[in-house]
Tab-separated table of C-alpha atoms in Angstrom:
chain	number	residue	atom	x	y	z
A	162	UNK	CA	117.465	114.113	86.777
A	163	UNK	CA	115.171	114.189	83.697
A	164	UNK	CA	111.620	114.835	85.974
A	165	UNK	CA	109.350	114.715	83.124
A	166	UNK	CA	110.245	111.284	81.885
A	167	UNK	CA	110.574	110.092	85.450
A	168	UNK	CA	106.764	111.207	85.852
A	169	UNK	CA	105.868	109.666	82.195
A	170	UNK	CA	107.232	106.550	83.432
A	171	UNK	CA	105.572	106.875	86.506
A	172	UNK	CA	102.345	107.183	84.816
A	173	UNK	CA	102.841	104.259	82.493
A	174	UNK	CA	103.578	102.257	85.720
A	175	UNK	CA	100.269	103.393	87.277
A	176	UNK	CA	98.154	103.134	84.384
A	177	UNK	CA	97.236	106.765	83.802
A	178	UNK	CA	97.768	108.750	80.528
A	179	UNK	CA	97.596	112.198	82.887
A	180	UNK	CA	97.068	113.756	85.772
A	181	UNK	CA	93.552	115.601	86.732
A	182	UNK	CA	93.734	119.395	87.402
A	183	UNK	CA	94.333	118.834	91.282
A	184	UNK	CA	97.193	116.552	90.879
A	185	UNK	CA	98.452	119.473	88.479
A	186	UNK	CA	97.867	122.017	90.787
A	187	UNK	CA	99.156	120.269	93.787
A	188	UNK	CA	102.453	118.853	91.975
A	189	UNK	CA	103.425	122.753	91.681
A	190	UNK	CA	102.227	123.908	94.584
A	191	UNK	CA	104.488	121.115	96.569
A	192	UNK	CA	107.464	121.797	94.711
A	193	UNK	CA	107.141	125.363	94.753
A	194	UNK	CA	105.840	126.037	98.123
A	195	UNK	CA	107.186	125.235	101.973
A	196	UNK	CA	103.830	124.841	103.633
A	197	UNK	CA	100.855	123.593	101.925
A	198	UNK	CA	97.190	122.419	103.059
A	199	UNK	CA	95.719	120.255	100.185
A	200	UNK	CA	91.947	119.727	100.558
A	201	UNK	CA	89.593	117.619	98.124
A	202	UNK	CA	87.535	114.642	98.094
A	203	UNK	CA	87.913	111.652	99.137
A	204	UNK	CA	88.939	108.940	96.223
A	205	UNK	CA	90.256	112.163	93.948
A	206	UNK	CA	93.714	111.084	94.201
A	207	UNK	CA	95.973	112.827	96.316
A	208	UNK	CA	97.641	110.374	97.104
A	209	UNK	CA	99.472	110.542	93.906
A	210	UNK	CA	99.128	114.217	94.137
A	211	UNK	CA	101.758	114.336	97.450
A	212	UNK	CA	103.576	111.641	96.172
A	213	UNK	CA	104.979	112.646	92.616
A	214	UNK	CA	106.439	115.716	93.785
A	215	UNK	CA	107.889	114.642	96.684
A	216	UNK	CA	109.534	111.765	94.266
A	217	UNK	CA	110.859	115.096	92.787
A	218	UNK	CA	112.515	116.315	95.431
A	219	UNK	CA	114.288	112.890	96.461
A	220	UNK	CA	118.443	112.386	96.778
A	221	UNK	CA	119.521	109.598	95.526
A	222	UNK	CA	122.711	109.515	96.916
A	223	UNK	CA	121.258	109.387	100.542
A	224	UNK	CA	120.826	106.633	102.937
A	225	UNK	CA	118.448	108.174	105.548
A	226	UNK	CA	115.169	109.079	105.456
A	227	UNK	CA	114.046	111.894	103.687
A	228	UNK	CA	110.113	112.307	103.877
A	229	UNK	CA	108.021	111.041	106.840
A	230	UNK	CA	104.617	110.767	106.237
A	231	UNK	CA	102.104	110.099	109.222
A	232	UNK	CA	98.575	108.694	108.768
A	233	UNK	CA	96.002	107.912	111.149
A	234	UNK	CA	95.311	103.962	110.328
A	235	UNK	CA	97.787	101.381	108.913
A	236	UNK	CA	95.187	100.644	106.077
A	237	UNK	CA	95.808	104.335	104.920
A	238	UNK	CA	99.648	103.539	105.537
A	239	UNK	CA	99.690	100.600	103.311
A	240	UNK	CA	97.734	102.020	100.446
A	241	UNK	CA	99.589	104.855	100.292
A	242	UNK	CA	103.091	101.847	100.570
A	243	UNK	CA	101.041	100.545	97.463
A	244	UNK	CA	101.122	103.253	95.218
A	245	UNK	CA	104.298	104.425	95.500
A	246	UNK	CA	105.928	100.788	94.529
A	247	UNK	CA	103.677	100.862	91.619
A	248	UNK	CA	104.967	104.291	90.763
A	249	UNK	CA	108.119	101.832	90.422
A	250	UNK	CA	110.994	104.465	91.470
A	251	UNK	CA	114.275	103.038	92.289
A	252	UNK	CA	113.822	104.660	96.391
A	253	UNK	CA	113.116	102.489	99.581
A	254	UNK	CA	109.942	102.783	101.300
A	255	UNK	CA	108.451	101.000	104.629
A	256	UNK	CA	105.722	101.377	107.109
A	257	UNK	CA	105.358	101.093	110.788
A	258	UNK	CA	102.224	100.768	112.463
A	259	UNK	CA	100.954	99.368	115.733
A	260	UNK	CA	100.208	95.751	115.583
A	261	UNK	CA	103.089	95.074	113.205
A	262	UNK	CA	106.162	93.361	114.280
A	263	UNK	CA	108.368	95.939	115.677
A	264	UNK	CA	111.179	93.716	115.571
A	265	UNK	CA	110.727	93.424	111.953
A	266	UNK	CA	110.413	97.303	111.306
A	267	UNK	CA	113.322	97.742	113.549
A	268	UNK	CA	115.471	95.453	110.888
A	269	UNK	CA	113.564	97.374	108.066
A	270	UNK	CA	115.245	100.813	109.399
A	271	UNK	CA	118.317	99.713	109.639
A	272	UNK	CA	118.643	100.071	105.815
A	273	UNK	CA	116.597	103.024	105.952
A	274	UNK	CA	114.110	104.198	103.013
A	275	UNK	CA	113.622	107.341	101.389
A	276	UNK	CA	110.537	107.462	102.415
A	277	UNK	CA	109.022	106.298	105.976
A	278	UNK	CA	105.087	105.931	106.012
A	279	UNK	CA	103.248	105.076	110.253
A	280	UNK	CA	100.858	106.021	112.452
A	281	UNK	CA	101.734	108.401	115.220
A	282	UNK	CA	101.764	105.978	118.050
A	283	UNK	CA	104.431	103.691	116.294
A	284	UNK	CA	106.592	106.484	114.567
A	285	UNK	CA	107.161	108.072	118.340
A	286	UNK	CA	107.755	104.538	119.531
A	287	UNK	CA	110.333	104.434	116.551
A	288	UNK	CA	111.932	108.132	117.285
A	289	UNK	CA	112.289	107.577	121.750
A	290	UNK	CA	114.387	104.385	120.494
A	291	UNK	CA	116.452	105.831	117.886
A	292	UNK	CA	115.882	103.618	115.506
A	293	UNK	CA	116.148	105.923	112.758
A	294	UNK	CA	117.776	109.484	112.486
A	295	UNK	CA	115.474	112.116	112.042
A	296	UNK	CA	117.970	114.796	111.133
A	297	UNK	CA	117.960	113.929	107.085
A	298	UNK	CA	114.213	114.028	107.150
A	299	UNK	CA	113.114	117.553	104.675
A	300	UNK	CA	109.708	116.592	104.156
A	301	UNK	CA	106.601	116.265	106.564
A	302	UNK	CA	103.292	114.918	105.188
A	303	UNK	CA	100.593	114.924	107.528
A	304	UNK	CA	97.679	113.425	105.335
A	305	UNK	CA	94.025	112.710	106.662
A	306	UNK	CA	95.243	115.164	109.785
A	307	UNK	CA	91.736	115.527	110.475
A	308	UNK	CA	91.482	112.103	111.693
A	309	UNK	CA	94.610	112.082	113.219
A	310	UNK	CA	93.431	114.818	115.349
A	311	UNK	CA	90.112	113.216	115.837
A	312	UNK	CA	91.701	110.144	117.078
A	313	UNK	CA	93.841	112.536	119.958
A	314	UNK	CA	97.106	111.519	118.375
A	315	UNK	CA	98.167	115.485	119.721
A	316	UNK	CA	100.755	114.147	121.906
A	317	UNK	CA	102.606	111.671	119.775
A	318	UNK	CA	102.198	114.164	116.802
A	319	UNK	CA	103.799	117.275	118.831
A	320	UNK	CA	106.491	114.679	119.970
A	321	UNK	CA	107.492	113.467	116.825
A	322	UNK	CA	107.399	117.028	114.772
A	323	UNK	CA	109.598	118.659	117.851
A	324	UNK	CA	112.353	116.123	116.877
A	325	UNK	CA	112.622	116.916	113.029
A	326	UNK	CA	115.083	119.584	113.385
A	327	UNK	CA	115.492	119.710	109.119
A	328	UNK	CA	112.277	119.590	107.723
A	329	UNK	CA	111.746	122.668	105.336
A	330	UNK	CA	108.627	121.427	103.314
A	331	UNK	CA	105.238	120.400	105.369
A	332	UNK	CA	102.157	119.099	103.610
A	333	UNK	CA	98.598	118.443	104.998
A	334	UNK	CA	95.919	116.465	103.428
A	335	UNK	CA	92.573	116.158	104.364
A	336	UNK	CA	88.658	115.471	102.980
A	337	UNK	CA	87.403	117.808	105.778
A	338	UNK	CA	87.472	121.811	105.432
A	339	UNK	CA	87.193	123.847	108.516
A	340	UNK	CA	89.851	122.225	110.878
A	341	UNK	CA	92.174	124.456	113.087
A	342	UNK	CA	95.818	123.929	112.421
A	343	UNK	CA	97.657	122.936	115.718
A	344	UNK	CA	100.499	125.173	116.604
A	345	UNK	CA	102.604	122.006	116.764
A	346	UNK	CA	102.340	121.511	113.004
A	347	UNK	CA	104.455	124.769	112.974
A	348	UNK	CA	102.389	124.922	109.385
A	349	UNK	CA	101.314	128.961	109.638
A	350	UNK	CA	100.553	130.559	106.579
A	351	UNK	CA	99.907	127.591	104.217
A	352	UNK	CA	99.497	127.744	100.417
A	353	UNK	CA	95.227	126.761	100.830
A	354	UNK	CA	94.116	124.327	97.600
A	355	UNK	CA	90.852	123.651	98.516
A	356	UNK	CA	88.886	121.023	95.710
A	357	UNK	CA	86.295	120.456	97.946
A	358	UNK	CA	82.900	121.973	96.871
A	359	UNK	CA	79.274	121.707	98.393
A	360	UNK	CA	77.787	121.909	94.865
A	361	UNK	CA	75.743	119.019	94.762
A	362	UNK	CA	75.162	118.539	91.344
A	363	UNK	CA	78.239	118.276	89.783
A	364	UNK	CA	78.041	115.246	91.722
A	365	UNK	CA	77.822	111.696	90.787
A	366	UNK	CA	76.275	110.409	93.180
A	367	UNK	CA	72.634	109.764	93.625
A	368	UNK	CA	71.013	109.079	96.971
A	369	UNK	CA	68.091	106.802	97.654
A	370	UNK	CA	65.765	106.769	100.551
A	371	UNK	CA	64.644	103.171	101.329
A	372	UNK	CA	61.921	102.720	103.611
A	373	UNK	CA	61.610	99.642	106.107
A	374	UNK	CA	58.229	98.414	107.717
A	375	UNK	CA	60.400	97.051	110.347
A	376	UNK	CA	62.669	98.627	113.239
A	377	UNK	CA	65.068	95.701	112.660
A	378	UNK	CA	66.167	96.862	108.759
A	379	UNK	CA	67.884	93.252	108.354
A	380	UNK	CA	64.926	92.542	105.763
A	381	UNK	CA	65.384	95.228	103.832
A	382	UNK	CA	68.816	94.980	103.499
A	383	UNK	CA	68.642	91.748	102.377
A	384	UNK	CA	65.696	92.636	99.679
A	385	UNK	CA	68.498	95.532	99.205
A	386	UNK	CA	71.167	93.671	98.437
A	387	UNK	CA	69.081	91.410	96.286
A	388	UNK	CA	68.235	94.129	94.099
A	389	UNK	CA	72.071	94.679	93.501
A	390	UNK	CA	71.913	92.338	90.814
A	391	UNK	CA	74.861	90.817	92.133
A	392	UNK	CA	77.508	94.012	92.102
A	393	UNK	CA	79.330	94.586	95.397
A	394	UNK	CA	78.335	96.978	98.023
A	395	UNK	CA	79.708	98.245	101.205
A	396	UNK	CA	77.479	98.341	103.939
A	397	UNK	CA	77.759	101.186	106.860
A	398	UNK	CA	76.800	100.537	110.316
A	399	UNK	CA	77.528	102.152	113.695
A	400	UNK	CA	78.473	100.031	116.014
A	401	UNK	CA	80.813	96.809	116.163
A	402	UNK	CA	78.051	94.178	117.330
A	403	UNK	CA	76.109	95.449	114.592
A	404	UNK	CA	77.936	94.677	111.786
A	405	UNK	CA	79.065	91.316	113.082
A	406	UNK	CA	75.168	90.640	113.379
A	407	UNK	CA	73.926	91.580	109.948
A	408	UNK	CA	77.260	89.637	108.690
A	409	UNK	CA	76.153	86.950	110.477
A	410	UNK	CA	72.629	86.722	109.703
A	411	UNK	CA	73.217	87.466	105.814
A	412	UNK	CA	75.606	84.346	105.577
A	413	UNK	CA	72.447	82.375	106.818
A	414	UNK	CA	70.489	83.772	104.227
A	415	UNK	CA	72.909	82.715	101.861
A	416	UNK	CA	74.696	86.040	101.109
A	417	UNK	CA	78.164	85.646	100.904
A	418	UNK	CA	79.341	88.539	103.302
A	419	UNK	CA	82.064	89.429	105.594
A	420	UNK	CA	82.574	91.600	108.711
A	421	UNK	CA	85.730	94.866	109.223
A	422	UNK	CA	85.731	96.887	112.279
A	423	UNK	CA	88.373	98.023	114.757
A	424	UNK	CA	87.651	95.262	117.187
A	425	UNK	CA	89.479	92.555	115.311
A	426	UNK	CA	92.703	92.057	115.245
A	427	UNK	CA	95.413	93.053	112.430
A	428	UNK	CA	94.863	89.643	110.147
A	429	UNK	CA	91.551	89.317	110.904
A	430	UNK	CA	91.134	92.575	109.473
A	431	UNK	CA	93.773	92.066	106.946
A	432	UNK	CA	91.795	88.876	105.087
A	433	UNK	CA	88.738	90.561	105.368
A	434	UNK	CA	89.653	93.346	103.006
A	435	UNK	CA	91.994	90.889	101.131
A	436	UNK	CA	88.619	88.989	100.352
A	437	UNK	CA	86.425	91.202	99.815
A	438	UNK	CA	89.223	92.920	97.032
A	439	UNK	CA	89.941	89.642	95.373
A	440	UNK	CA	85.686	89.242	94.799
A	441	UNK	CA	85.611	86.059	97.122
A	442	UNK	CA	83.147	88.004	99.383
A	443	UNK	CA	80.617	90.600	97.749
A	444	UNK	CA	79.678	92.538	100.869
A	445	UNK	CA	81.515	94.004	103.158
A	446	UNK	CA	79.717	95.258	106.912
A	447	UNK	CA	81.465	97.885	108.366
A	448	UNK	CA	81.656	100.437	110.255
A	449	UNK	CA	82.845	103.981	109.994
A	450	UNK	CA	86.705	102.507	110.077
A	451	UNK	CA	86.535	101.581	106.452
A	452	UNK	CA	84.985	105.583	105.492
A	453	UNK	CA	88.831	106.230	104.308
A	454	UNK	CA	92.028	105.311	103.998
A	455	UNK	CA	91.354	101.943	102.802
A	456	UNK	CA	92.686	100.267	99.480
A	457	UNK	CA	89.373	98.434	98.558
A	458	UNK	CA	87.782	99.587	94.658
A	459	UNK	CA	85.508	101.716	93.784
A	460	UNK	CA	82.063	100.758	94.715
A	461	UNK	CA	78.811	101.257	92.555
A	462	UNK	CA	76.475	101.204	95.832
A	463	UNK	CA	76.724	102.172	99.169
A	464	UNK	CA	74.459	101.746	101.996
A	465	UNK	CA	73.820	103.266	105.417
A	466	UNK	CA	72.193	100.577	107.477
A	467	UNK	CA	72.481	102.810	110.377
A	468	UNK	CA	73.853	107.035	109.644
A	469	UNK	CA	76.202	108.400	111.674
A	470	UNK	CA	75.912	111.353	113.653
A	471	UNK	CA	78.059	113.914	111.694
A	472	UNK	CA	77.544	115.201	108.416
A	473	UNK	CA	81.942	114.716	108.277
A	474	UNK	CA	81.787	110.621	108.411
A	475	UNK	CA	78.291	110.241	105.680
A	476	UNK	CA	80.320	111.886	103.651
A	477	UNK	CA	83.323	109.846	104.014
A	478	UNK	CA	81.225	106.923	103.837
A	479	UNK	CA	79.590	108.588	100.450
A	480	UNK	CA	83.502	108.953	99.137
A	481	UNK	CA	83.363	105.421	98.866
A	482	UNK	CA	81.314	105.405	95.518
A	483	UNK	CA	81.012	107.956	92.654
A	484	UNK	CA	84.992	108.832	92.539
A	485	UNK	CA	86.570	110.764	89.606
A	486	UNK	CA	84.373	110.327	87.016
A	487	UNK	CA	82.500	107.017	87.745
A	488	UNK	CA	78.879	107.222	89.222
A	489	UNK	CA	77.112	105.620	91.893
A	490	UNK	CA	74.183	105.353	94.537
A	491	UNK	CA	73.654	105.878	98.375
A	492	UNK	CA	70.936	104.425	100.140
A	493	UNK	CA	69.602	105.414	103.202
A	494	UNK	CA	67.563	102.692	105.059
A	495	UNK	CA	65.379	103.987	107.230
A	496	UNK	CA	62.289	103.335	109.418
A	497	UNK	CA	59.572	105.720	110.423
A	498	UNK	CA	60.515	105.244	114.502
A	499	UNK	CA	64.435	106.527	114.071
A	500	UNK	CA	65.134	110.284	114.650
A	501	UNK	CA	65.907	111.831	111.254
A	502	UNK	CA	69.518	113.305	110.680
A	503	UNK	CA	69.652	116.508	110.645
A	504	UNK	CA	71.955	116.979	107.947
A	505	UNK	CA	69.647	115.072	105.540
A	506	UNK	CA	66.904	116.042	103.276
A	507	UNK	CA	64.510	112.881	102.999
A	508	UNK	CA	63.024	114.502	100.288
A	509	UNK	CA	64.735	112.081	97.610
A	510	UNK	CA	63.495	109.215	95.585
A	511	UNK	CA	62.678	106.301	97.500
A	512	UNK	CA	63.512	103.044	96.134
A	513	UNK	CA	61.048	99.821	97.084
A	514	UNK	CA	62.352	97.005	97.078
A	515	UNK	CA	60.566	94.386	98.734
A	516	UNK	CA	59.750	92.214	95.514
A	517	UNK	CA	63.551	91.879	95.477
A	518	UNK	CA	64.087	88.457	96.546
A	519	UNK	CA	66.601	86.744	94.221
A	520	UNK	CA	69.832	86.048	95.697
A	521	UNK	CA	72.958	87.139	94.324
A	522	UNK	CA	75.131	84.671	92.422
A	523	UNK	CA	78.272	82.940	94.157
A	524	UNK	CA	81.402	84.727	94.100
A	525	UNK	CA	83.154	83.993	91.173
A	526	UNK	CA	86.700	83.591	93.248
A	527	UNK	CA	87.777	81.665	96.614
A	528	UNK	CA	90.983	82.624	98.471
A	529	UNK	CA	93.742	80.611	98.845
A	530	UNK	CA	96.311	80.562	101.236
A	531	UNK	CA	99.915	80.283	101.502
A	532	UNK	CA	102.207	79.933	104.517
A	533	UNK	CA	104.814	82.214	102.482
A	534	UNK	CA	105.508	85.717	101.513
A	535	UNK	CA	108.228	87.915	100.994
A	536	UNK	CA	110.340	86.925	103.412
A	537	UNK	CA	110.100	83.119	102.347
A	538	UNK	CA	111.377	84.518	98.571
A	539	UNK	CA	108.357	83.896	97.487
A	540	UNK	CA	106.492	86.443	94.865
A	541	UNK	CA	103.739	86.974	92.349
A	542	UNK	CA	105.819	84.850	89.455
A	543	UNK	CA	106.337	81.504	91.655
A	544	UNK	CA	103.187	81.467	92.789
A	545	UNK	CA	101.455	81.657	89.330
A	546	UNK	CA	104.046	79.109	87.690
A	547	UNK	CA	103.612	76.668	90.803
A	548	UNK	CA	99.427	77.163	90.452
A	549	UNK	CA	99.926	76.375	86.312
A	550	UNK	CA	102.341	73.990	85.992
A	551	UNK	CA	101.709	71.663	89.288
A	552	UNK	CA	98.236	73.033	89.422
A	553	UNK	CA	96.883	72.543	85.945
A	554	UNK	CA	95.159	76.391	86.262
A	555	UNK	CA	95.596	78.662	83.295
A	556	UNK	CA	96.267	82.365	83.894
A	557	UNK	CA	92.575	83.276	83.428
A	558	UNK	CA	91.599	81.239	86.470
A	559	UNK	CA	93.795	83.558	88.790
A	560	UNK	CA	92.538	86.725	90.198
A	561	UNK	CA	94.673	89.069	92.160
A	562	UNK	CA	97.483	87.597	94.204
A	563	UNK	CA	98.604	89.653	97.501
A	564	UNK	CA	102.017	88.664	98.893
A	565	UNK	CA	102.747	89.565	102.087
A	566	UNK	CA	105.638	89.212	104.814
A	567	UNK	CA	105.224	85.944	105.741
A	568	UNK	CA	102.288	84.673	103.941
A	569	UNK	CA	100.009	85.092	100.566
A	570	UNK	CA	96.560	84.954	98.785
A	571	UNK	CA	95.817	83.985	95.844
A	572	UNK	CA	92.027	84.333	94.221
A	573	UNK	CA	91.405	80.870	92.713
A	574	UNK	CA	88.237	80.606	90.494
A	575	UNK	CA	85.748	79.093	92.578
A	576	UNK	CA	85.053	75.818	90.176
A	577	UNK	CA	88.972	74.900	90.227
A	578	UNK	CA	89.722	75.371	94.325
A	579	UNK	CA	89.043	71.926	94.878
A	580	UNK	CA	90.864	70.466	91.578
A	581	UNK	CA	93.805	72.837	92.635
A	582	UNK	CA	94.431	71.630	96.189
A	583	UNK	CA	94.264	67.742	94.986
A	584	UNK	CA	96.794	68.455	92.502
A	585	UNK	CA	99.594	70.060	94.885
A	586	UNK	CA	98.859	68.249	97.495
A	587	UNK	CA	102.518	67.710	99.053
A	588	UNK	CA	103.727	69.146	96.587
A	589	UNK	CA	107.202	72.132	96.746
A	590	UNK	CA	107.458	75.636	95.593
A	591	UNK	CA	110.714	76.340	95.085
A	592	UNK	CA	111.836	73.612	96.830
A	593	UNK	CA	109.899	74.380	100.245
A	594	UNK	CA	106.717	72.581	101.404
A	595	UNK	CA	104.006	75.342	102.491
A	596	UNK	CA	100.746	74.905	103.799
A	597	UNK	CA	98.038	75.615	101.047
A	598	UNK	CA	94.111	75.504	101.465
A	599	UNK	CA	91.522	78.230	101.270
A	600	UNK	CA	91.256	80.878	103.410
A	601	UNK	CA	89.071	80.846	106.284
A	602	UNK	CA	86.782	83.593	106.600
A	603	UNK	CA	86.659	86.149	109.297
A	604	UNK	CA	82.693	85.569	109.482
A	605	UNK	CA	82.441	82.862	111.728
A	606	UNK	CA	83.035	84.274	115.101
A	607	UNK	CA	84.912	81.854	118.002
A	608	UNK	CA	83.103	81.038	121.039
């Protein structure tokens, strides 16, 4: 196998002329070494940075599973899914997660992948039912451990690593320095790289202190968001309630906003971040579930309606802007009653904004949705034929189209939704009726 123009084409695939100086690193590092602990930032890249070497080190004349890589959320799961079919390789890959048809995953496995991406919970599940042999598995990737740890996933992790009697290669990724290696891991004296680095100003990122008169900051969030000149922003809060609230309360103020926390369920969840990607929703209210792991862009603000208690999670939150090269702002709403954190120094500008009053413009895009996916044969190609032909919409009136299992989304200009529906009204895809009309949002809570 000709590596080099396996990784050029890999690249091209991905959209990136070359790899930055971690990837580098980390690529021989992986390939060179059997135990390695890669630490850097959040939105640097390592995903890519575990995943082209391992690609490396791939058989293709096996049928079993040869890398298992466990993650702490099945957002991180399916992001990582994500990038390695765009790397476009010829090898299998699924995930398993909790909340996902286990039925399905079970019919996944029995053609198994190369690669097999879960959380710990569902991956044990997988392993005490023999679903999958464990035997052919080399490579162990353990990435955001930290929060795998945090979220006492000990048990299922210990569980599942005592029954991969082959694996001769272990990787751990993290954001966090500073966490003790379980014994479990059997990782002992890992090759260290460690990207992270407290120096401030190399740093893109500029933080901004913004003051409210009131104890309730929904005000100054709004006069915030105003101020945004219509870009998108997440928006950080602490508790679940809370960012249902300010969701709710925004969309009465006419700001198009949606809700994500760990108290919904999987689709709920799912067509939240679907719409907030596709630029049907602007703002997203969240808590500290959507610091990492999740596939949503790069954002040029970020704001901390309420700041968490450790220094680890502001961070995380912070990762969410400013990545690689691109630059962006923090702000830190605050009133005079709250305790201050004590890993902050208010001594930054402070940005007023309560002349900031116009609203920001309609999102450009509505989502559409489809009562087939995948496993109705339905992909990216039908979807934008059927919307052109029987539709009347030109290409430039389609945003980003997600297929999924058993159902899609499509991001439909806003001005042609309604033209769109009348058109196709009863109309087949490929010879199948499917229910078609926008998407609801997640907003609007059920009494």
């Amino acid at each position: 196998m000709n590596n080099n123009v396996h990784s050029n084409n890999i690249l091209l695939n991905l959209g990136i002329t070359e790899l930055n100086e971690m990837q580098v690193v980390a690529q021989e590092a992986i390939i060179d070494s059997s135990d390695v602990l890669l630490l850097s930032p959040t939105g640097s890249g390592k995903t890519l940075a575990f995943l082209l070497p391992i690609f490396q080190t791939l058989i293709e004349e096996s049928n079993k599973v040869q890398c298992l890589i466990l993650v702490p959320s099945r957002e991180l799961a399916l992001q990582i899914e994500q990038v390695w079919k765009k790397m476009g390789t010829s090898f299998k890959v699924n995930t398993c997660y909790g909340g996902h048809s286990i039925e399905t995953e079970i019919k996944n496995l029995s053609n198994p992948p190369a690669i097999l991406i879960g959380t710990p919970g569902r991956i044990a599940d997988h392993i005490d039912r023999g679903t999958f042999e464990t035997d052919s598995i080399k490579t162990l990737i353990l990435d955001e451990f930290d929060k795998s740890l945090q979220l006492g996933f000990h048990e299922q992790m210990s569980f599942i690593i005592a029954r991969l009697p082959k694996v001769n290669k272990r990787i751990m990724v993290s954001a966090t320095d500073g966490i003790e290696i379980p014994k479990y891991t059997k990782v002992h004296k890992p090759v260290v790289l460690n990207f992270l680095t407290d120096d401030e100003d190399d740093s893109n990122l500029v933080t901004k202190l913004v003051l409210s008169p009131d104890k309730d900051k929904l005000e100054t969030l709004f006069n915030l968001i105003c101020s945004f000149k219509s870009e998108s922003a997440i928006i950080f809060c602490n508790h679940r309630d809370a960012a249902e609230r300010i969701s709710d309360l925004l969309n009465e103020k006419g700001i198009s906003v949606t809700y994500y926390h760990g108290g919904m369920d999987q689709d709920e969840r799912e067509r939240a971040l679907i719409q907030f990607r596709n630029g049907s929703v602007r703002y997203l209210i969240t808590t500290d579930l959507a610091a990492r792991g999740l596939d949503i862009p790069d954002m040029k603000h970020v704001v901390h309606y309420h700041l968490p208690s450790k220094v680890d999670e502001y961070t995380h939150r912070n990762g969410r802007t400013a990545r690689m090269t691109a630059s962006g702002t923090a702000y830190i709403l605050y009133n005079e009653a709250e305790k201050k954190a004590d890993y902050l120094d208010y001594k930054m500008p402070v940005l007023d904004v309560k002349n900031s009053i116009t609203l920001p413009k309609a999102p450009e895009y509505k989502t559409v949705y489809i009562s087939g996916g995948k496993k109705n044969k339905l992909n990216k190609i039908d979807i934008v034929g059927f919307f052109g032909q029987v539709g009347g919409l030109d290409k430039s009136d389609i945003g980003i189209i997600e297929v999924k299992d058993f159902i899609s989304f499509v991001a439909v200009k806003s001005t042609k939704v309604s033209n769109l529906l009348t058109a196709i009204r009863d109309k087949k895809m490929k010879g199948k009726k499917f229910k078609i009309e926008v998407a609801r949002n997640v907003v609007k809570k059920e009494e």
